[in-house]
PDB file of C-alpha atoms and ligand atoms in Angstrom:
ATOM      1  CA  UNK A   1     154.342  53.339 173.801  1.00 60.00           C
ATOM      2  CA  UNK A   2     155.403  50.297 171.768  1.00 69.00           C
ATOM      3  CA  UNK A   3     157.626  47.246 172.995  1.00 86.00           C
ATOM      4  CA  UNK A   4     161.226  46.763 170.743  1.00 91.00           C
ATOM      5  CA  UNK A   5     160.001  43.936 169.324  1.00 92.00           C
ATOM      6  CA  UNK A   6     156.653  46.029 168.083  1.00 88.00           C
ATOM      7  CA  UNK A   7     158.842  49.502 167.010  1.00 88.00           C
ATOM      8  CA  UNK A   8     160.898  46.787 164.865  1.00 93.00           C
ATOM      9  CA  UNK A   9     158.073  45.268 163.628  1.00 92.00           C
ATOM     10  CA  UNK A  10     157.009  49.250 162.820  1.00 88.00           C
ATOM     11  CA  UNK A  11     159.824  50.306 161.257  1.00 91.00           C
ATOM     12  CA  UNK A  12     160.765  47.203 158.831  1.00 94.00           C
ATOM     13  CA  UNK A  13     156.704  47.313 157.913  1.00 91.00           C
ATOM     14  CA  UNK A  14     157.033  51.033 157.044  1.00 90.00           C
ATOM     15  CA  UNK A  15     160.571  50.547 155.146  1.00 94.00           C
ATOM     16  CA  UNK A  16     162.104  48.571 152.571  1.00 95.00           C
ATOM     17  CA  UNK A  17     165.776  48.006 152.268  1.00 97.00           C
ATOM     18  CA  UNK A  18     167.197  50.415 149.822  1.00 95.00           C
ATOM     19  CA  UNK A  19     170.179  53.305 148.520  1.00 95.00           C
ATOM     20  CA  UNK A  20     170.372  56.511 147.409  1.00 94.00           C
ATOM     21  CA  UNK A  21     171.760  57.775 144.172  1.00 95.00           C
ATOM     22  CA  UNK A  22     174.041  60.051 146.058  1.00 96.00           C
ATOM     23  CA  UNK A  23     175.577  56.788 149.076  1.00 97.00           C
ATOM     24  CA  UNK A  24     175.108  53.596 146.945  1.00 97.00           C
ATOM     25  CA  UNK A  25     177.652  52.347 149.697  1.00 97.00           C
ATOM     26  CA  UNK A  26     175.131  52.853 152.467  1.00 97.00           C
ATOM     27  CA  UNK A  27     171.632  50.886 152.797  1.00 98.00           C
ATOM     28  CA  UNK A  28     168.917  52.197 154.909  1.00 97.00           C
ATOM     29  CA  UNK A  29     165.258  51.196 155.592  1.00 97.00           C
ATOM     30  CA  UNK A  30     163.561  53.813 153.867  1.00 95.00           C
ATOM     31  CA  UNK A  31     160.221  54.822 153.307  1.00 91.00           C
ATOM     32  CA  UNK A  32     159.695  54.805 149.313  1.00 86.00           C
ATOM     33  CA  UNK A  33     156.691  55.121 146.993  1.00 79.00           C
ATOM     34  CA  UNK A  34     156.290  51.873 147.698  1.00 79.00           C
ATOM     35  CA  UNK A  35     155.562  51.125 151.615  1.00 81.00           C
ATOM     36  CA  UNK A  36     152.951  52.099 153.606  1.00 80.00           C
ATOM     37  CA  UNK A  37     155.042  54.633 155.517  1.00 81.00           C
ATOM     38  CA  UNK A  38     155.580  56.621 152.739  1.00 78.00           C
ATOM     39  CA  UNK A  39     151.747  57.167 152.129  1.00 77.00           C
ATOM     40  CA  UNK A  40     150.649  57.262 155.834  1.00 76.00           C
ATOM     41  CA  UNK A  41     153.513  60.553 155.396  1.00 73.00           C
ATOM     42  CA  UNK A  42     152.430  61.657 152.692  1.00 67.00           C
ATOM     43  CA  UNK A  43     148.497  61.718 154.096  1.00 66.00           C
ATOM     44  CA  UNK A  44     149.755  63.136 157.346  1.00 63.00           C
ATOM     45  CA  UNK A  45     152.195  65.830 155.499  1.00 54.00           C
ATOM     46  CA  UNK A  46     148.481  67.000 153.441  1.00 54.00           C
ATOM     47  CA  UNK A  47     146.376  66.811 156.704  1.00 59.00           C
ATOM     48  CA  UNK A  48     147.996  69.229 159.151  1.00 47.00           C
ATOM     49  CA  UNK A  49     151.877  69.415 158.493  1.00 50.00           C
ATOM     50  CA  UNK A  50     152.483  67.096 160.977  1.00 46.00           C
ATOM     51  CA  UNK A  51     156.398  66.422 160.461  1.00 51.00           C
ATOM     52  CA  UNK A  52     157.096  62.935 158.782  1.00 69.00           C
ATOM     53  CA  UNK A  53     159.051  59.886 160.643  1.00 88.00           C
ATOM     54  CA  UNK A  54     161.950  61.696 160.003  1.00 92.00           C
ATOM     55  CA  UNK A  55     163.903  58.354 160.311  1.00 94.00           C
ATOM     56  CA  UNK A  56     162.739  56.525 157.344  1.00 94.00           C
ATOM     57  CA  UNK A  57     164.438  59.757 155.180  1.00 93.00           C
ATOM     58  CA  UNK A  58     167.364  60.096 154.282  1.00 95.00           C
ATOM     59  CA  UNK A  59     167.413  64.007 154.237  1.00 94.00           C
ATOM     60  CA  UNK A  60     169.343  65.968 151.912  1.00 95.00           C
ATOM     61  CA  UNK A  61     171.340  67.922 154.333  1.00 97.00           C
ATOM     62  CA  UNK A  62     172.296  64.572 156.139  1.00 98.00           C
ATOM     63  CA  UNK A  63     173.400  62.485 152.313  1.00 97.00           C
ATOM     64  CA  UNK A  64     175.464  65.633 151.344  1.00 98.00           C
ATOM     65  CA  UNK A  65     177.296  65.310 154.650  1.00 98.00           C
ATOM     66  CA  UNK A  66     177.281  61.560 154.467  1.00 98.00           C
ATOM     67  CA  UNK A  67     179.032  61.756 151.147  1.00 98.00           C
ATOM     68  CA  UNK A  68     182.040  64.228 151.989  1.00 98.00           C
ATOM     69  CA  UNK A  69     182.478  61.744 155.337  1.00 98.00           C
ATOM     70  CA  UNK A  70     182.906  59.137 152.484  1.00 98.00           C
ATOM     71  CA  UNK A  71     185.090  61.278 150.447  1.00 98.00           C
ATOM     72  CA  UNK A  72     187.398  62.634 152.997  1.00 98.00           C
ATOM     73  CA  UNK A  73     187.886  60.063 155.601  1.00 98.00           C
ATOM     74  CA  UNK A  74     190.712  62.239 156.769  1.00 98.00           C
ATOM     75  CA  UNK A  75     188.083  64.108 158.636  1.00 98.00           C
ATOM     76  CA  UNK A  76     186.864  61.429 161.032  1.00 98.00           C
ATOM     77  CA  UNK A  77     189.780  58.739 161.095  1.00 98.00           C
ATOM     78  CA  UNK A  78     190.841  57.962 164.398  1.00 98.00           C
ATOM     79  CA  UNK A  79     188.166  60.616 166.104  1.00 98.00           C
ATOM     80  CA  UNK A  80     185.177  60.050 168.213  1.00 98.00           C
ATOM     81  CA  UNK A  81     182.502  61.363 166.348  1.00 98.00           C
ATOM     82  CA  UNK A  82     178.970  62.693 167.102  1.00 98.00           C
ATOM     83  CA  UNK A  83     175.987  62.683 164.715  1.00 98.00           C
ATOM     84  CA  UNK A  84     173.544  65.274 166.034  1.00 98.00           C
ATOM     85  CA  UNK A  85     169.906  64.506 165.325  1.00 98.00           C
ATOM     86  CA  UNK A  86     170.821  61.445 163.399  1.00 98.00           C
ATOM     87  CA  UNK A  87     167.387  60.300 162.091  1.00 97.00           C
ATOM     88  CA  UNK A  88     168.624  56.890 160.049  1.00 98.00           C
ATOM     89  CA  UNK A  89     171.821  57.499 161.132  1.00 98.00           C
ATOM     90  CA  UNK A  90     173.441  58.002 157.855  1.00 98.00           C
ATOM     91  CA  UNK A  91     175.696  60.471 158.631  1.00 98.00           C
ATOM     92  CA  UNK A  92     177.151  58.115 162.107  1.00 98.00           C
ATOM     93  CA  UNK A  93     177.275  55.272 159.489  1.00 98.00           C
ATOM     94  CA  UNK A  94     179.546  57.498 156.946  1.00 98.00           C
ATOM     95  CA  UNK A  95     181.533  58.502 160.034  1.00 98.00           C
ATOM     96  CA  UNK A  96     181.989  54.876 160.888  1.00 98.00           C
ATOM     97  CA  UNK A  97     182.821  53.505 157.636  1.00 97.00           C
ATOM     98  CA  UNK A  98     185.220  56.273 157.099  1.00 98.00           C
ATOM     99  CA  UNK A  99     187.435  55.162 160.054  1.00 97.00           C
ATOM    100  CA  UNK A 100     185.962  56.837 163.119  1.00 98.00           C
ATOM    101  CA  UNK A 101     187.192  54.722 166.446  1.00 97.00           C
ATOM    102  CA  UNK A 102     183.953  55.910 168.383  1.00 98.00           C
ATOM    103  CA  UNK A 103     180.370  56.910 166.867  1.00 98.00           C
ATOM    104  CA  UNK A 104     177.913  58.495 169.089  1.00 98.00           C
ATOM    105  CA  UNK A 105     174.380  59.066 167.406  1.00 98.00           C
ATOM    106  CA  UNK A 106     171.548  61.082 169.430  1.00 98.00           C
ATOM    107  CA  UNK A 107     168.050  61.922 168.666  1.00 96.00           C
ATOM    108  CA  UNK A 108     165.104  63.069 170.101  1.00 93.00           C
ATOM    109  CA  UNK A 109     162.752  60.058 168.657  1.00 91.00           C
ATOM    110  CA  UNK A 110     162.823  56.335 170.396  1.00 91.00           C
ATOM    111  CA  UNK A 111     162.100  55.231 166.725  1.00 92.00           C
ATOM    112  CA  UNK A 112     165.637  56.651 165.425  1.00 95.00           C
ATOM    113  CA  UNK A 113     167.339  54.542 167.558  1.00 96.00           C
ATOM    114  CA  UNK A 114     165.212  51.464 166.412  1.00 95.00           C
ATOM    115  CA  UNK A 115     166.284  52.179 162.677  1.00 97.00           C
ATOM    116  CA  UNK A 116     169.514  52.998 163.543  1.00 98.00           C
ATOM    117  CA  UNK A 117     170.292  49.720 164.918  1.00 97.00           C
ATOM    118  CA  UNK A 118     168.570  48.225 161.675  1.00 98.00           C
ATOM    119  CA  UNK A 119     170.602  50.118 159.771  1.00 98.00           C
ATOM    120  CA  UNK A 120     174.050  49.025 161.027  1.00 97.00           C
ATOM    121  CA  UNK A 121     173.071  45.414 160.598  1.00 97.00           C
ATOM    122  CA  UNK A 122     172.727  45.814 157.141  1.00 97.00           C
ATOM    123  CA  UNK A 123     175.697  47.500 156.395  1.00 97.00           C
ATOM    124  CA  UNK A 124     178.639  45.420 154.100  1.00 94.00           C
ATOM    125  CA  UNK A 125     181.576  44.953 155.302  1.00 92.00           C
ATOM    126  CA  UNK A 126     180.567  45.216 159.178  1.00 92.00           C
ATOM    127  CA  UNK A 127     181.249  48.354 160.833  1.00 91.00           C
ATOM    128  CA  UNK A 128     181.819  49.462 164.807  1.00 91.00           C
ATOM    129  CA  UNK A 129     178.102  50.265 166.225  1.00 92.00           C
ATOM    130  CA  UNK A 130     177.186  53.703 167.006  1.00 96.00           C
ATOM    131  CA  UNK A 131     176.221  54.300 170.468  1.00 97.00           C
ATOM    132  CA  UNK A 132     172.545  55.932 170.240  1.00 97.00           C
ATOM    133  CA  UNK A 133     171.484  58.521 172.564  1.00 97.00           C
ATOM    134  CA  UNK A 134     167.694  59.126 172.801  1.00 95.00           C
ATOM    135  CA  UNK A 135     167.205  62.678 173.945  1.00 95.00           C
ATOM    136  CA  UNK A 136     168.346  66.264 173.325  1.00 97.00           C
ATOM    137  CA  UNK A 137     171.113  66.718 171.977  1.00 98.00           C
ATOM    138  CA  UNK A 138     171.797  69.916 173.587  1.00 97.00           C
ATOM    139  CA  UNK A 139     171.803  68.371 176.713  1.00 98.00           C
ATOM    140  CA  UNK A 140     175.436  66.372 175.934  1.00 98.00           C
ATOM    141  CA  UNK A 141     178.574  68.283 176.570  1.00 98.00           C
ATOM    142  CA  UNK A 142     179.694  69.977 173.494  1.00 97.00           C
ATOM    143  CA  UNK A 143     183.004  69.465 173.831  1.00 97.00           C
ATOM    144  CA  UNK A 144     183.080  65.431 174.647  1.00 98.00           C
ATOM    145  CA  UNK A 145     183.848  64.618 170.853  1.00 98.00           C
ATOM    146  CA  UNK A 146     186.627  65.464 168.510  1.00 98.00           C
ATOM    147  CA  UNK A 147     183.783  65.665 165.613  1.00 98.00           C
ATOM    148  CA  UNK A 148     179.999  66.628 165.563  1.00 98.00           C
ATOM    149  CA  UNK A 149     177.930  66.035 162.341  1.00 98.00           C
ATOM    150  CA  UNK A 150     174.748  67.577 161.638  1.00 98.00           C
ATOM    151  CA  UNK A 151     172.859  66.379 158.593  1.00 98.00           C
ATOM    152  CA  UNK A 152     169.654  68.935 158.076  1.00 95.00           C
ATOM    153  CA  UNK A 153     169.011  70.764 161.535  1.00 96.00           C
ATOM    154  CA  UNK A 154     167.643  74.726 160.060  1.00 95.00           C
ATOM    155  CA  UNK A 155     164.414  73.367 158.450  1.00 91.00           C
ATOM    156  CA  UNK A 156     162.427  74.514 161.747  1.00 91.00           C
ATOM    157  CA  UNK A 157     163.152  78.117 163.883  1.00 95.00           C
ATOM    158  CA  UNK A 158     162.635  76.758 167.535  1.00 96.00           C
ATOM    159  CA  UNK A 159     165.149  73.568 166.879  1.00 95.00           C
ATOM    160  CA  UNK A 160     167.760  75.745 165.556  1.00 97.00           C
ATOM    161  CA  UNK A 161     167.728  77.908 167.912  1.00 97.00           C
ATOM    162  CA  UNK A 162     168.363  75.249 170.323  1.00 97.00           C
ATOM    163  CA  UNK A 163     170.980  73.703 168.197  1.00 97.00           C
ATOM    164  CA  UNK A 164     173.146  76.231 166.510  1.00 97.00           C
ATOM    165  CA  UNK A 165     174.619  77.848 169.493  1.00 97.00           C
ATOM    166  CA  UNK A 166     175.587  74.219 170.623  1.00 98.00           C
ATOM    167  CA  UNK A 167     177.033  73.891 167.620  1.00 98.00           C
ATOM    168  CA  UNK A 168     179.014  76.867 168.030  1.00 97.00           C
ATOM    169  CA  UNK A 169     180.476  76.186 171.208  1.00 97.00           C
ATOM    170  CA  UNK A 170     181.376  72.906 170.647  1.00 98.00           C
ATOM    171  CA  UNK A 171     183.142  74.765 167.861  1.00 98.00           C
ATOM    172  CA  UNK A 172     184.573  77.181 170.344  1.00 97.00           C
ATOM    173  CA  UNK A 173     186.264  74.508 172.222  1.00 97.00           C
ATOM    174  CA  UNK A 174     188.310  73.326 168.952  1.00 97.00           C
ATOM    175  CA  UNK A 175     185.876  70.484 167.545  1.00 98.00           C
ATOM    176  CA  UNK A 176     185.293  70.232 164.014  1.00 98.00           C
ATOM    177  CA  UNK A 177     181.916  70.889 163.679  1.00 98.00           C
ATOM    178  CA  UNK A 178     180.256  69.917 160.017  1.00 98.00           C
ATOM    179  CA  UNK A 179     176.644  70.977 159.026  1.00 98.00           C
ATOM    180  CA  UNK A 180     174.896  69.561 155.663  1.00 98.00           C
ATOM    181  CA  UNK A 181     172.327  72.251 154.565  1.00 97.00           C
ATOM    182  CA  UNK A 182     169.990  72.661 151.546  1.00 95.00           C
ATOM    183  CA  UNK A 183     169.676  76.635 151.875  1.00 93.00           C
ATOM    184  CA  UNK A 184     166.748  76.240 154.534  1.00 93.00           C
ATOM    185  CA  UNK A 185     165.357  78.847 155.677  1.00 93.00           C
ATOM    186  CA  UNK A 186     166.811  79.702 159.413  1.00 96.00           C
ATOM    187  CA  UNK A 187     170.169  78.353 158.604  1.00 97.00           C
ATOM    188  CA  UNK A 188     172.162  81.371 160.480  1.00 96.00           C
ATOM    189  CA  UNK A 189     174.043  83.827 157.900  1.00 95.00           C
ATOM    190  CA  UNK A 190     177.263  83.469 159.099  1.00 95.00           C
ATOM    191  CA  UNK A 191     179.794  81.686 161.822  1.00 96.00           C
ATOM    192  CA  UNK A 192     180.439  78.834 159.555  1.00 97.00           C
ATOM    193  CA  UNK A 193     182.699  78.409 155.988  1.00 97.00           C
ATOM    194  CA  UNK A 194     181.323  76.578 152.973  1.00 98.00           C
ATOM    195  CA  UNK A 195     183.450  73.312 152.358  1.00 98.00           C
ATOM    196  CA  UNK A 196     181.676  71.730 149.354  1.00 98.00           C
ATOM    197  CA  UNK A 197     178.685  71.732 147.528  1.00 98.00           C
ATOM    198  CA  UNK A 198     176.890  68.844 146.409  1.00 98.00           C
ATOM    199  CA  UNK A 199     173.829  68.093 144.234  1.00 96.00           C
ATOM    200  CA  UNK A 200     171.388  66.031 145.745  1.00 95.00           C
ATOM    201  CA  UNK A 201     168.659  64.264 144.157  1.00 90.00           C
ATOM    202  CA  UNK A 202     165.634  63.944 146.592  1.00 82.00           C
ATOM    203  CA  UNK A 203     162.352  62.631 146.738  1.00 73.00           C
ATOM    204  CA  UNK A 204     160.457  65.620 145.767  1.00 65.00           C
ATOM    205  CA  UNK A 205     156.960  64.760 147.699  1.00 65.00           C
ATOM    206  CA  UNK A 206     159.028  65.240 151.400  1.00 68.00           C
ATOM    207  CA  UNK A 207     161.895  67.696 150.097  1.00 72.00           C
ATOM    208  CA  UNK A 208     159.350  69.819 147.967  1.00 70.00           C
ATOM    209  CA  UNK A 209     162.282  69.486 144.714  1.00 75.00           C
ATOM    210  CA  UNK A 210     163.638  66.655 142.818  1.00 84.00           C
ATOM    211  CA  UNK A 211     167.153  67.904 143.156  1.00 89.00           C
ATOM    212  CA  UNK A 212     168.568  70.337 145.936  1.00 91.00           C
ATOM    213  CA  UNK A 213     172.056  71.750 146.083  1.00 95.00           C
ATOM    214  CA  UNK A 214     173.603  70.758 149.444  1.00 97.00           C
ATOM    215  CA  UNK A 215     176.507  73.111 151.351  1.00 98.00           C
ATOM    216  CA  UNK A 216     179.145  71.038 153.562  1.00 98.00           C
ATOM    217  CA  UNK A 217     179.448  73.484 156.201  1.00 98.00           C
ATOM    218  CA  UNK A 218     182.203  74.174 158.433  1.00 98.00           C
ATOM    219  CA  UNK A 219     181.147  75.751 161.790  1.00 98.00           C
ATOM    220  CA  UNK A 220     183.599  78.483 162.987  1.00 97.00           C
ATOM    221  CA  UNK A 221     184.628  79.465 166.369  1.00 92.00           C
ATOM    222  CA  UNK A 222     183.749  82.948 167.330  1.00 75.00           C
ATOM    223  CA  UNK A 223     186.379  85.272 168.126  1.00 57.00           C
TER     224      UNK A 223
HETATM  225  C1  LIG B   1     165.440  66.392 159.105  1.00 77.94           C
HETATM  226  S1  LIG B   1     165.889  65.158 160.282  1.00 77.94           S
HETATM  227  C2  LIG B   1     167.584  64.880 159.808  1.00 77.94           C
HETATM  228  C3  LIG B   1     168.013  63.471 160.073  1.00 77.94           C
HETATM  229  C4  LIG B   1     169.384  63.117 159.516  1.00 77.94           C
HETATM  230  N1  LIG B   1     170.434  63.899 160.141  1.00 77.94           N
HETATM  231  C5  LIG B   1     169.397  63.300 158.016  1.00 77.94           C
HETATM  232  O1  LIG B   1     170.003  64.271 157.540  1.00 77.94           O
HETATM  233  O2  LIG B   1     168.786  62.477 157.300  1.00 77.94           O
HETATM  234  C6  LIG B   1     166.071  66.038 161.819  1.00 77.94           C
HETATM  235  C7  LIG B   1     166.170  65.155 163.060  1.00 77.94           C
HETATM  236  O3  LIG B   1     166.459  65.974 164.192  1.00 77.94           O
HETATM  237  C8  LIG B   1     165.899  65.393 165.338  1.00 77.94           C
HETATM  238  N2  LIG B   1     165.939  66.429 166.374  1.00 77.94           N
HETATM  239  C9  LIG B   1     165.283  67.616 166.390  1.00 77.94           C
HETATM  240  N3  LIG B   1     165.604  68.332 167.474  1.00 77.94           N
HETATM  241  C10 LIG B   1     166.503  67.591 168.180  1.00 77.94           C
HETATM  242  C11 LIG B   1     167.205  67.783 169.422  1.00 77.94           C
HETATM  243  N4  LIG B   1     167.076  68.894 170.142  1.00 77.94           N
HETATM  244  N5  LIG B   1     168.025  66.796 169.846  1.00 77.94           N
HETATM  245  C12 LIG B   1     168.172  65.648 169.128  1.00 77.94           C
HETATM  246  N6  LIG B   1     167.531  65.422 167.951  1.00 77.94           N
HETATM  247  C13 LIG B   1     166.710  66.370 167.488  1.00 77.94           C
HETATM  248  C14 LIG B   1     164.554  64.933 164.831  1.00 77.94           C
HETATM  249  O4  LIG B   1     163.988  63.947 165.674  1.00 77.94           O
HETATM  250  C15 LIG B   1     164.927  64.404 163.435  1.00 77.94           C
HETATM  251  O5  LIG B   1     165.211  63.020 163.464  1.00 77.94           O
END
């Protein structure tokens, strides 16, 4: 278990300060091809598919949904908003910068919450802090926030089971409930409406492609 002072020290050694093509507006400590994190992943990834500090990513599902925040602001202004399994936070800072009056951010890894709060103290012009939950997010009440954002959560069977039928009822009790999703594999087949599509250009050694087409979901309520 590391101290704060040592998961800082952690997370600023395994990062450098840097954008995306896709949120030039939004700086992140990121693992690139240049810091140690990245090859430590990349060694891991080969070894045993152990999953990668998904933190120092920014994922695709997570920039496509970051970018529509950006684009339509309309969609968060004035709402407390949620960003479900948050990993840099990218998709809480979109919500925040887009005129959100309340941005809660949960995750299941100590270290997300570390990065997160390195994140928003490099962000230009300062924005409100997101509150960061570390834990399930399924165990949160799904209808406590007028928005919930969920950058990248079908990647893995187990987690979206857990997740999606949160999703849905939060969507059930009138939230709107946005997914960003690059076509993996147990993203459900219906219960949600495509808003955009983005192209995404990714770092190919985590994502597995240099470019991925990203689907702004809209999770429906069930009738
Ligand atoms: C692929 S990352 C996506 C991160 C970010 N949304 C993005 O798009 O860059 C998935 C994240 O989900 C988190 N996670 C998985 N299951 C979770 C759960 N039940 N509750 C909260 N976070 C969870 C993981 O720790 C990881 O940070």
């Amino acid at each position: 278990v590391l101290d704060l002072a040592a998961a800082r020290r952690f997370v600023l050694e395994g990062t450098r300060v840097t954008t995306t093509p896709l949120l030039p507006e939004l700086p992140l400590h990121l693992a690139t091809e240049v810091t140690p994190l990245w090859h430590a992943t990349e060694a891991h990834l080969a070894a045993a598919g152990v999953a990668p500090p998904f933190w120092a990513f920014a994922w695709s599902g997570g920039q496509a949904l970051a970018r529509h925040v950006l684009d339509h602001p309309e969609l968060v202004r004035g709402a407390s908003v949620l960003d479900l399994a948050s990993g840099s936070g990218l998709c809480a800072l979109a919500a925040a910068r887009a005129g959100a009056i309340a941005v809660t951010a949960v995750d299941l890894d100590p270290l997300a919450e570390v990065a997160i709060a390195l994140n928003v103290d490099i962000q230009t012009p300062k924005m409100i802090a997101p509150r960061v939950i570390v834990g399930d997010a399924t165990a949160l009440d799904p209808a406590a926030h007028d928005v919930v954002l969920a950058g990248d959560v079908c990647y893995d069977a187990a987690m979206t089971a857990a997740l999606w039928p949160w999703l849905s009822a939060a969507a059930a009790a009138g939230k709107r409930v946005l997914v960003g999703d690059p076509g993996r594999a147990y993203l459900p087949r219906d219960g949600y409406r495509t808003l955009a599509t983005i192209e995404v250009e990714t770092i190919d050694d985590v994502e597995g492609e240099r470019r991925r087409s990203v689907r702004v979901l809209e999770v429906l309520a069930r009738r």
